[in-house]
JSON list of C-alpha atoms in Angstrom, two decimals:
[
{"chain": "H", "resi": 1221, "resn": "MET", "atom": "CA", "xyz": [-0.25, 0.03, 0.03]},
{"chain": "H", "resi": 1222, "resn": "GLN", "atom": "CA", "xyz": [1.46, 3.37, -0.96]},
{"chain": "H", "resi": 1223, "resn": "MET", "atom": "CA", "xyz": [1.92, 5.52, 1.86]},
{"chain": "H", "resi": 1224, "resn": "SER", "atom": "CA", "xyz": [1.39, 9.88, 1.72]},
{"chain": "H", "resi": 1225, "resn": "VAL", "atom": "CA", "xyz": [4.14, 12.27, 2.52]},
{"chain": "H", "resi": 1226, "resn": "LEU", "atom": "CA", "xyz": [2.47, 12.69, 5.78]},
{"chain": "H", "resi": 1227, "resn": "GLN", "atom": "CA", "xyz": [3.01, 8.89, 6.79]},
{"chain": "H", "resi": 1228, "resn": "ILE", "atom": "CA", "xyz": [6.51, 9.48, 5.91]},
{"chain": "H", "resi": 1229, "resn": "PRO", "atom": "CA", "xyz": [8.87, 12.13, 7.80]},
{"chain": "H", "resi": 1230, "resn": "ALA", "atom": "CA", "xyz": [9.30, 14.67, 5.87]},
{"chain": "H", "resi": 1231, "resn": "ALA", "atom": "CA", "xyz": [13.20, 14.45, 6.38]},
{"chain": "H", "resi": 1232, "resn": "GLN", "atom": "CA", "xyz": [12.89, 10.84, 4.98]},
{"chain": "H", "resi": 1233, "resn": "ALA", "atom": "CA", "xyz": [11.18, 12.23, 2.31]},
{"chain": "H", "resi": 1234, "resn": "ALA", "atom": "CA", "xyz": [14.15, 14.83, 1.38]},
{"chain": "H", "resi": 1235, "resn": "THR", "atom": "CA", "xyz": [16.59, 13.13, -0.91]},
{"chain": "H", "resi": 1236, "resn": "PRO", "atom": "CA", "xyz": [20.14, 14.29, -0.46]},
{"chain": "H", "resi": 1237, "resn": "ALA", "atom": "CA", "xyz": [19.95, 15.66, -4.42]},
{"chain": "H", "resi": 1238, "resn": "HIS", "atom": "CA", "xyz": [17.11, 17.42, -3.87]},
{"chain": "H", "resi": 1239, "resn": "ARG", "atom": "CA", "xyz": [18.21, 19.21, -0.47]},
{"chain": "H", "resi": 1240, "resn": "ALA", "atom": "CA", "xyz": [21.57, 20.19, -2.05]},
{"chain": "H", "resi": 1241, "resn": "ASN", "atom": "CA", "xyz": [19.35, 22.34, -4.72]},
{"chain": "H", "resi": 1242, "resn": "LEU", "atom": "CA", "xyz": [18.37, 25.30, -2.19]},
{"chain": "H", "resi": 1243, "resn": "LEU", "atom": "CA", "xyz": [20.11, 25.19, 0.92]},
{"chain": "H", "resi": 1244, "resn": "PRO", "atom": "CA", "xyz": [24.14, 25.49, -0.66]},
{"chain": "H", "resi": 1245, "resn": "GLY", "atom": "CA", "xyz": [22.82, 28.72, -2.33]},
{"chain": "H", "resi": 1246, "resn": "VAL", "atom": "CA", "xyz": [21.50, 30.31, 0.91]},
{"chain": "H", "resi": 1247, "resn": "LEU", "atom": "CA", "xyz": [24.61, 28.96, 2.93]},
{"chain": "H", "resi": 1248, "resn": "TRP", "atom": "CA", "xyz": [26.83, 31.06, 0.03]},
{"chain": "H", "resi": 1249, "resn": "PHE", "atom": "CA", "xyz": [24.52, 34.11, 0.42]},
{"chain": "H", "resi": 1250, "resn": "ILE", "atom": "CA", "xyz": [24.79, 34.13, 4.49]},
{"chain": "H", "resi": 1251, "resn": "LEU", "atom": "CA", "xyz": [28.41, 33.73, 3.97]},
{"chain": "H", "resi": 1252, "resn": "ALA", "atom": "CA", "xyz": [28.93, 36.25, 1.78]},
{"chain": "H", "resi": 1253, "resn": "ASP", "atom": "CA", "xyz": [26.43, 38.64, 4.09]},
{"chain": "H", "resi": 1254, "resn": "ILE", "atom": "CA", "xyz": [28.49, 38.03, 7.03]},
{"chain": "H", "resi": 1255, "resn": "MET", "atom": "CA", "xyz": [32.12, 38.76, 5.16]},
{"chain": "H", "resi": 1256, "resn": "VAL", "atom": "CA", "xyz": [30.66, 42.17, 4.26]},
{"chain": "H", "resi": 1257, "resn": "PHE", "atom": "CA", "xyz": [29.45, 42.64, 8.06]},
{"chain": "H", "resi": 1258, "resn": "PHE", "atom": "CA", "xyz": [32.75, 41.69, 9.33]},
{"chain": "H", "resi": 1259, "resn": "MET", "atom": "CA", "xyz": [34.66, 44.20, 6.88]},
{"chain": "H", "resi": 1260, "resn": "ILE", "atom": "CA", "xyz": [32.63, 46.97, 8.68]},
{"chain": "H", "resi": 1261, "resn": "PHE", "atom": "CA", "xyz": [33.22, 45.43, 11.69]},
{"chain": "H", "resi": 1262, "resn": "ALA", "atom": "CA", "xyz": [37.01, 45.51, 11.26]},
{"chain": "H", "resi": 1263, "resn": "ASP", "atom": "CA", "xyz": [36.59, 49.01, 10.22]},
{"chain": "H", "resi": 1264, "resn": "PHE", "atom": "CA", "xyz": [34.69, 50.04, 13.37]},
{"chain": "H", "resi": 1265, "resn": "MET", "atom": "CA", "xyz": [37.22, 48.71, 15.37]},
{"chain": "H", "resi": 1266, "resn": "MET", "atom": "CA", "xyz": [40.10, 50.77, 13.81]},
{"chain": "H", "resi": 1267, "resn": "GLN", "atom": "CA", "xyz": [38.34, 53.77, 14.01]},
{"chain": "H", "resi": 1268, "resn": "ARG", "atom": "CA", "xyz": [37.55, 53.26, 17.50]},
{"chain": "H", "resi": 1269, "resn": "ALA", "atom": "CA", "xyz": [40.98, 52.98, 18.26]},
{"chain": "H", "resi": 1270, "resn": "GLY", "atom": "CA", "xyz": [41.87, 56.36, 16.55]},
{"chain": "H", "resi": 1271, "resn": "GLN", "atom": "CA", "xyz": [38.89, 57.93, 18.47]},
{"chain": "H", "resi": 1272, "resn": "LEU", "atom": "CA", "xyz": [38.71, 55.65, 21.78]},
{"chain": "H", "resi": 1273, "resn": "ASP", "atom": "CA", "xyz": [37.19, 58.52, 23.95]},
{"chain": "H", "resi": 1274, "resn": "VAL", "atom": "CA", "xyz": [34.67, 59.61, 21.39]},
{"chain": "H", "resi": 1275, "resn": "PHE", "atom": "CA", "xyz": [33.80, 56.04, 20.65]},
{"chain": "H", "resi": 1276, "resn": "GLU", "atom": "CA", "xyz": [33.44, 55.31, 24.26]},
{"chain": "H", "resi": 1277, "resn": "GLN", "atom": "CA", "xyz": [31.46, 58.44, 25.42]},
{"chain": "H", "resi": 1278, "resn": "SER", "atom": "CA", "xyz": [28.92, 57.80, 22.56]},
{"chain": "H", "resi": 1279, "resn": "ALA", "atom": "CA", "xyz": [28.63, 54.04, 22.97]},
{"chain": "H", "resi": 1280, "resn": "ALA", "atom": "CA", "xyz": [27.87, 54.79, 26.98]},
{"chain": "H", "resi": 1281, "resn": "THR", "atom": "CA", "xyz": [24.67, 56.97, 25.89]},
{"chain": "H", "resi": 1282, "resn": "LEU", "atom": "CA", "xyz": [23.25, 53.62, 24.38]},
{"chain": "H", "resi": 1283, "resn": "ASP", "atom": "CA", "xyz": [20.95, 51.61, 26.78]},
{"chain": "H", "resi": 1284, "resn": "VAL", "atom": "CA", "xyz": [22.44, 48.33, 27.37]},
{"chain": "H", "resi": 1285, "resn": "GLN", "atom": "CA", "xyz": [19.25, 46.93, 28.79]},
{"chain": "H", "resi": 1286, "resn": "LEU", "atom": "CA", "xyz": [17.33, 47.42, 25.32]},
{"chain": "H", "resi": 1287, "resn": "GLY", "atom": "CA", "xyz": [20.36, 45.72, 24.12]},
{"chain": "H", "resi": 1288, "resn": "VAL", "atom": "CA", "xyz": [20.23, 42.78, 26.13]},
{"chain": "H", "resi": 1289, "resn": "LEU", "atom": "CA", "xyz": [15.92, 42.76, 25.49]},
{"chain": "H", "resi": 1290, "resn": "ASN", "atom": "CA", "xyz": [17.13, 42.93, 21.80]},
{"chain": "H", "resi": 1291, "resn": "THR", "atom": "CA", "xyz": [19.23, 39.78, 21.92]},
{"chain": "H", "resi": 1292, "resn": "LEU", "atom": "CA", "xyz": [16.73, 37.84, 24.32]},
{"chain": "H", "resi": 1293, "resn": "ILE", "atom": "CA", "xyz": [14.02, 38.76, 21.75]},
{"chain": "H", "resi": 1294, "resn": "LEU", "atom": "CA", "xyz": [16.00, 37.43, 18.77]},
{"chain": "H", "resi": 1295, "resn": "ILE", "atom": "CA", "xyz": [17.48, 34.29, 20.76]},
{"chain": "H", "resi": 1296, "resn": "THR", "atom": "CA", "xyz": [14.01, 33.31, 21.66]},
{"chain": "H", "resi": 1297, "resn": "SER", "atom": "CA", "xyz": [12.73, 33.84, 18.43]},
{"chain": "H", "resi": 1298, "resn": "GLY", "atom": "CA", "xyz": [15.23, 31.84, 16.93]},
{"chain": "H", "resi": 1299, "resn": "LEU", "atom": "CA", "xyz": [14.38, 28.66, 19.44]},
{"chain": "H", "resi": 1300, "resn": "PHE", "atom": "CA", "xyz": [11.14, 28.77, 17.88]},
{"chain": "H", "resi": 1301, "resn": "VAL", "atom": "CA", "xyz": [11.88, 28.44, 14.58]},
{"chain": "H", "resi": 1302, "resn": "VAL", "atom": "CA", "xyz": [14.18, 25.38, 15.35]},
{"chain": "H", "resi": 1303, "resn": "PHE", "atom": "CA", "xyz": [10.74, 24.04, 16.50]},
{"chain": "H", "resi": 1304, "resn": "ALA", "atom": "CA", "xyz": [9.09, 24.80, 13.86]},
{"chain": "H", "resi": 1305, "resn": "VAL", "atom": "CA", "xyz": [11.74, 23.34, 11.64]},
{"chain": "H", "resi": 1306, "resn": "ASN", "atom": "CA", "xyz": [11.53, 19.98, 14.15]},
{"chain": "H", "resi": 1307, "resn": "ALA", "atom": "CA", "xyz": [7.41, 20.04, 13.59]},
{"chain": "H", "resi": 1308, "resn": "ALA", "atom": "CA", "xyz": [7.84, 20.20, 9.80]},
{"chain": "H", "resi": 1309, "resn": "LYS", "atom": "CA", "xyz": [10.80, 17.55, 9.69]},
{"chain": "H", "resi": 1310, "resn": "ALA", "atom": "CA", "xyz": [7.62, 15.35, 11.50]},
{"chain": "H", "resi": 1311, "resn": "GLY", "atom": "CA", "xyz": [5.22, 16.23, 9.21]},
{"chain": "H", "resi": 1312, "resn": "ASP", "atom": "CA", "xyz": [3.17, 18.53, 11.85]},
{"chain": "H", "resi": 1313, "resn": "ARG", "atom": "CA", "xyz": [1.72, 21.24, 9.73]},
{"chain": "H", "resi": 1314, "resn": "GLY", "atom": "CA", "xyz": [-0.35, 22.46, 12.73]},
{"chain": "H", "resi": 1315, "resn": "ALA", "atom": "CA", "xyz": [2.61, 22.53, 15.07]},
{"chain": "H", "resi": 1316, "resn": "THR", "atom": "CA", "xyz": [4.97, 23.87, 12.20]},
{"chain": "H", "resi": 1317, "resn": "ARG", "atom": "CA", "xyz": [2.66, 26.83, 11.46]},
{"chain": "H", "resi": 1318, "resn": "ARG", "atom": "CA", "xyz": [2.18, 27.74, 15.12]},
{"chain": "H", "resi": 1319, "resn": "TRP", "atom": "CA", "xyz": [6.04, 27.87, 15.77]},
{"chain": "H", "resi": 1320, "resn": "LEU", "atom": "CA", "xyz": [6.64, 29.81, 12.65]},
{"chain": "H", "resi": 1321, "resn": "LEU", "atom": "CA", "xyz": [3.75, 32.36, 14.01]},
{"chain": "H", "resi": 1322, "resn": "VAL", "atom": "CA", "xyz": [5.15, 32.57, 17.74]},
{"chain": "H", "resi": 1323, "resn": "SER", "atom": "CA", "xyz": [8.30, 33.45, 16.33]},
{"chain": "H", "resi": 1324, "resn": "PHE", "atom": "CA", "xyz": [7.07, 36.12, 13.93]},
{"chain": "H", "resi": 1325, "resn": "VAL", "atom": "CA", "xyz": [5.32, 37.48, 16.98]},
{"chain": "H", "resi": 1326, "resn": "VAL", "atom": "CA", "xyz": [8.33, 37.34, 19.20]},
{"chain": "H", "resi": 1327, "resn": "GLY", "atom": "CA", "xyz": [10.42, 38.82, 16.53]},
{"chain": "H", "resi": 1328, "resn": "ALA", "atom": "CA", "xyz": [8.12, 41.77, 15.94]},
{"chain": "H", "resi": 1329, "resn": "GLY", "atom": "CA", "xyz": [9.22, 43.03, 19.10]},
{"chain": "H", "resi": 1330, "resn": "PHE", "atom": "CA", "xyz": [12.78, 43.66, 17.89]},
{"chain": "H", "resi": 1331, "resn": "ALA", "atom": "CA", "xyz": [11.36, 46.24, 15.59]},
{"chain": "H", "resi": 1332, "resn": "VAL", "atom": "CA", "xyz": [9.20, 47.47, 18.65]},
{"chain": "H", "resi": 1333, "resn": "THR", "atom": "CA", "xyz": [12.32, 48.55, 20.91]},
{"chain": "H", "resi": 1334, "resn": "LYS", "atom": "CA", "xyz": [14.57, 49.50, 17.88]},
{"chain": "H", "resi": 1335, "resn": "TRP", "atom": "CA", "xyz": [12.20, 51.85, 16.76]},
{"chain": "H", "resi": 1336, "resn": "TYR", "atom": "CA", "xyz": [12.18, 53.35, 20.53]},
{"chain": "H", "resi": 1337, "resn": "GLU", "atom": "CA", "xyz": [15.46, 53.44, 20.56]},
{"chain": "H", "resi": 1338, "resn": "TRP", "atom": "CA", "xyz": [16.33, 55.16, 17.28]},
{"chain": "H", "resi": 1339, "resn": "SER", "atom": "CA", "xyz": [13.49, 57.61, 18.06]},
{"chain": "H", "resi": 1340, "resn": "GLY", "atom": "CA", "xyz": [15.06, 58.46, 21.58]},
{"chain": "H", "resi": 1341, "resn": "LYS", "atom": "CA", "xyz": [18.36, 59.26, 19.69]},
{"chain": "H", "resi": 1342, "resn": "LEU", "atom": "CA", "xyz": [16.65, 61.33, 17.09]},
{"chain": "H", "resi": 1343, "resn": "ASP", "atom": "CA", "xyz": [14.94, 63.37, 19.58]},
{"chain": "H", "resi": 1344, "resn": "GLN", "atom": "CA", "xyz": [17.98, 64.50, 21.11]},
{"chain": "H", "resi": 1345, "resn": "GLY", "atom": "CA", "xyz": [19.43, 65.62, 17.93]},
{"chain": "H", "resi": 1346, "resn": "ILE", "atom": "CA", "xyz": [21.87, 62.53, 17.30]},
{"chain": "H", "resi": 1347, "resn": "THR", "atom": "CA", "xyz": [22.11, 61.57, 13.96]},
{"chain": "H", "resi": 1348, "resn": "MET", "atom": "CA", "xyz": [24.87, 59.27, 11.83]},
{"chain": "H", "resi": 1349, "resn": "TYR", "atom": "CA", "xyz": [26.21, 62.80, 11.44]},
{"chain": "H", "resi": 1350, "resn": "THR", "atom": "CA", "xyz": [27.08, 63.46, 14.92]},
{"chain": "H", "resi": 1351, "resn": "ASN", "atom": "CA", "xyz": [30.33, 61.39, 14.97]},
{"chain": "H", "resi": 1352, "resn": "ASP", "atom": "CA", "xyz": [32.06, 58.31, 13.50]},
{"chain": "H", "resi": 1353, "resn": "TYR", "atom": "CA", "xyz": [30.64, 56.21, 16.18]},
{"chain": "H", "resi": 1354, "resn": "TYR", "atom": "CA", "xyz": [26.96, 57.04, 15.51]},
{"chain": "H", "resi": 1355, "resn": "MET", "atom": "CA", "xyz": [27.52, 56.51, 11.73]},
{"chain": "H", "resi": 1356, "resn": "PHE", "atom": "CA", "xyz": [28.67, 53.14, 12.29]},
{"chain": "H", "resi": 1357, "resn": "TYR", "atom": "CA", "xyz": [25.66, 52.90, 14.95]},
{"chain": "H", "resi": 1358, "resn": "TYR", "atom": "CA", "xyz": [23.10, 54.12, 12.80]},
{"chain": "H", "resi": 1359, "resn": "THR", "atom": "CA", "xyz": [24.53, 51.95, 9.58]},
{"chain": "H", "resi": 1360, "resn": "LEU", "atom": "CA", "xyz": [24.95, 48.31, 11.18]},
{"chain": "H", "resi": 1361, "resn": "THR", "atom": "CA", "xyz": [21.81, 48.59, 13.10]},
{"chain": "H", "resi": 1362, "resn": "GLY", "atom": "CA", "xyz": [19.82, 49.73, 9.71]},
{"chain": "H", "resi": 1363, "resn": "ALA", "atom": "CA", "xyz": [21.73, 47.02, 7.64]},
{"chain": "H", "resi": 1364, "resn": "HIS", "atom": "CA", "xyz": [20.95, 44.74, 10.20]},
{"chain": "H", "resi": 1365, "resn": "LEU", "atom": "CA", "xyz": [17.10, 45.89, 10.84]},
{"chain": "H", "resi": 1366, "resn": "LEU", "atom": "CA", "xyz": [16.85, 45.54, 7.02]},
{"chain": "H", "resi": 1367, "resn": "HIS", "atom": "CA", "xyz": [17.88, 41.87, 7.34]},
{"chain": "H", "resi": 1368, "resn": "PHE", "atom": "CA", "xyz": [15.61, 41.27, 10.08]},
{"chain": "H", "resi": 1369, "resn": "ILE", "atom": "CA", "xyz": [12.65, 42.86, 8.09]},
{"chain": "H", "resi": 1370, "resn": "GLY", "atom": "CA", "xyz": [13.66, 40.24, 5.06]},
{"chain": "H", "resi": 1371, "resn": "GLY", "atom": "CA", "xyz": [13.64, 37.54, 7.90]},
{"chain": "H", "resi": 1372, "resn": "MET", "atom": "CA", "xyz": [10.24, 38.56, 9.22]},
{"chain": "H", "resi": 1373, "resn": "VAL", "atom": "CA", "xyz": [8.83, 38.30, 5.63]},
{"chain": "H", "resi": 1374, "resn": "ALA", "atom": "CA", "xyz": [10.34, 35.05, 4.98]},
{"chain": "H", "resi": 1375, "resn": "LEU", "atom": "CA", "xyz": [8.48, 33.80, 8.41]},
{"chain": "H", "resi": 1376, "resn": "ALA", "atom": "CA", "xyz": [5.46, 35.23, 7.09]},
{"chain": "H", "resi": 1377, "resn": "ILE", "atom": "CA", "xyz": [5.76, 33.29, 3.80]},
{"chain": "H", "resi": 1378, "resn": "LEU", "atom": "CA", "xyz": [6.53, 30.00, 5.20]},
{"chain": "H", "resi": 1379, "resn": "TRP", "atom": "CA", "xyz": [3.49, 30.55, 7.49]},
{"chain": "H", "resi": 1380, "resn": "PHE", "atom": "CA", "xyz": [1.16, 30.88, 4.34]},
{"chain": "H", "resi": 1381, "resn": "LEU", "atom": "CA", "xyz": [3.02, 27.97, 2.35]},
{"chain": "H", "resi": 1382, "resn": "VAL", "atom": "CA", "xyz": [2.70, 25.41, 5.08]},
{"chain": "H", "resi": 1383, "resn": "GLY", "atom": "CA", "xyz": [-0.91, 26.33, 5.62]},
{"chain": "H", "resi": 1384, "resn": "ARG", "atom": "CA", "xyz": [-1.63, 26.00, 1.69]},
{"chain": "H", "resi": 1385, "resn": "GLN", "atom": "CA", "xyz": [-0.10, 22.46, 1.12]},
{"chain": "H", "resi": 1386, "resn": "GLN", "atom": "CA", "xyz": [1.68, 19.39, 2.72]},
{"chain": "H", "resi": 1387, "resn": "ILE", "atom": "CA", "xyz": [4.95, 19.52, 3.96]},
{"chain": "H", "resi": 1388, "resn": "ASN", "atom": "CA", "xyz": [7.38, 17.60, 1.30]},
{"chain": "H", "resi": 1389, "resn": "ALA", "atom": "CA", "xyz": [10.83, 17.79, 0.40]},
{"chain": "H", "resi": 1390, "resn": "ARG", "atom": "CA", "xyz": [10.84, 20.69, -1.37]},
{"chain": "H", "resi": 1391, "resn": "LEU", "atom": "CA", "xyz": [8.61, 22.67, 1.71]},
{"chain": "H", "resi": 1392, "resn": "LEU", "atom": "CA", "xyz": [10.91, 21.32, 4.00]},
{"chain": "H", "resi": 1393, "resn": "ASN", "atom": "CA", "xyz": [13.89, 22.74, 2.18]},
{"chain": "H", "resi": 1394, "resn": "THR", "atom": "CA", "xyz": [12.50, 25.95, 1.82]},
{"chain": "H", "resi": 1395, "resn": "ILE", "atom": "CA", "xyz": [12.02, 25.81, 5.61]},
{"chain": "H", "resi": 1396, "resn": "GLU", "atom": "CA", "xyz": [15.11, 25.15, 6.65]},
{"chain": "H", "resi": 1397, "resn": "ALA", "atom": "CA", "xyz": [16.66, 27.87, 4.23]},
{"chain": "H", "resi": 1398, "resn": "GLY", "atom": "CA", "xyz": [14.34, 30.43, 5.86]},
{"chain": "H", "resi": 1399, "resn": "ALA", "atom": "CA", "xyz": [15.60, 29.09, 9.46]},
{"chain": "H", "resi": 1400, "resn": "LEU", "atom": "CA", "xyz": [18.91, 29.46, 8.25]},
{"chain": "H", "resi": 1401, "resn": "TYR", "atom": "CA", "xyz": [18.55, 33.19, 7.00]},
{"chain": "H", "resi": 1402, "resn": "TRP", "atom": "CA", "xyz": [16.99, 33.90, 10.69]},
{"chain": "H", "resi": 1403, "resn": "HIS", "atom": "CA", "xyz": [19.42, 32.69, 12.52]},
{"chain": "H", "resi": 1404, "resn": "MET", "atom": "CA", "xyz": [22.13, 34.68, 10.22]},
{"chain": "H", "resi": 1405, "resn": "VAL", "atom": "CA", "xyz": [20.14, 37.49, 11.72]},
{"chain": "H", "resi": 1406, "resn": "ASP", "atom": "CA", "xyz": [20.37, 36.11, 15.42]},
{"chain": "H", "resi": 1407, "resn": "LEU", "atom": "CA", "xyz": [24.29, 35.84, 14.84]},
{"chain": "H", "resi": 1408, "resn": "LEU", "atom": "CA", "xyz": [24.67, 39.33, 13.50]},
{"chain": "H", "resi": 1409, "resn": "TRP", "atom": "CA", "xyz": [22.99, 40.86, 16.45]},
{"chain": "H", "resi": 1410, "resn": "ILE", "atom": "CA", "xyz": [25.28, 38.87, 18.70]},
{"chain": "H", "resi": 1411, "resn": "PHE", "atom": "CA", "xyz": [28.35, 40.33, 17.40]},
{"chain": "H", "resi": 1412, "resn": "LEU", "atom": "CA", "xyz": [26.76, 43.87, 16.77]},
{"chain": "H", "resi": 1413, "resn": "PHE", "atom": "CA", "xyz": [25.58, 43.93, 20.78]},
{"chain": "H", "resi": 1414, "resn": "PRO", "atom": "CA", "xyz": [28.73, 43.56, 22.56]},
{"chain": "H", "resi": 1415, "resn": "MET", "atom": "CA", "xyz": [30.55, 45.61, 20.04]},
{"chain": "H", "resi": 1416, "resn": "LEU", "atom": "CA", "xyz": [28.57, 48.77, 19.98]},
{"chain": "H", "resi": 1417, "resn": "TYR", "atom": "CA", "xyz": [26.64, 48.63, 23.50]},
{"chain": "H", "resi": 1418, "resn": "LEU", "atom": "CA", "xyz": [29.30, 47.19, 25.45]},
{"chain": "H", "resi": 1419, "resn": "LEU", "atom": "CA", "xyz": [32.52, 48.22, 24.57]},
{"chain": "H", "resi": 1420, "resn": "GLY", "atom": "CA", "xyz": [31.62, 51.78, 26.21]},
{"chain": "H", "resi": 1421, "resn": "ALA", "atom": "CA", "xyz": [29.68, 50.39, 29.17]},
{"chain": "H", "resi": 1422, "resn": "ARG", "atom": "CA", "xyz": [30.52, 51.80, 32.61]}
]
C-alpha cells in the first residue's frame, strides 16, 4: 500500500540530491553577507582605536538593557524557529505553523524596541552625522534591521506556504533555508550587541 507524504517523516522524504538544490545557495549568500558585515566590523574597530574617547563616550549613551532585551528577543524567536523546523520534519503542519507564528510575534518585538531606541536618539538630535561612532551605529543597526525585515517576511511566507500545502521535501527544504537566514539575523546581532553597546559600558 502506497504511503502519503504525511505518513513518512519529511526528513526521510527529502533526498540528498533535492536538498542540495536550495540550502547551499542560501549558505553561500549567508557567508557573503557575514563577510561584508565583518569588514565593516573591522573598520569600526580601527576607527575606534583612533577615536577611543569619542567612541566610548558615545557608546555609553546607549541603553544596554534595550540591547539585552533585543538579544533575548532574537534568540527566543530563533529557538521557536528550531521548533518549527523539527515539527516540519515530523510532518506536523499545525505545529509548524504555530511555531512560525510565535517566532514572528516574538521577533516583532525587536522592531518595536529598535524604533523606540532610534526615535529617542533622533529626538536628542543624535544622527549618523553626529560623529563617526553614530555613523557606524546607524549604518550597522540599519543594515541589520533590513535583514531582520527580510527574515520577518520569510517567516510570514513560510507560514502561508505551510497552510496551503502538505509538507514535502521541497517545502521542508524551503523551511530550513528560511530558518538558516533567520539564524544569521540572530548571529549578526550577537556580534553587534557587544561591539556597539558593551565596549563603552560603564
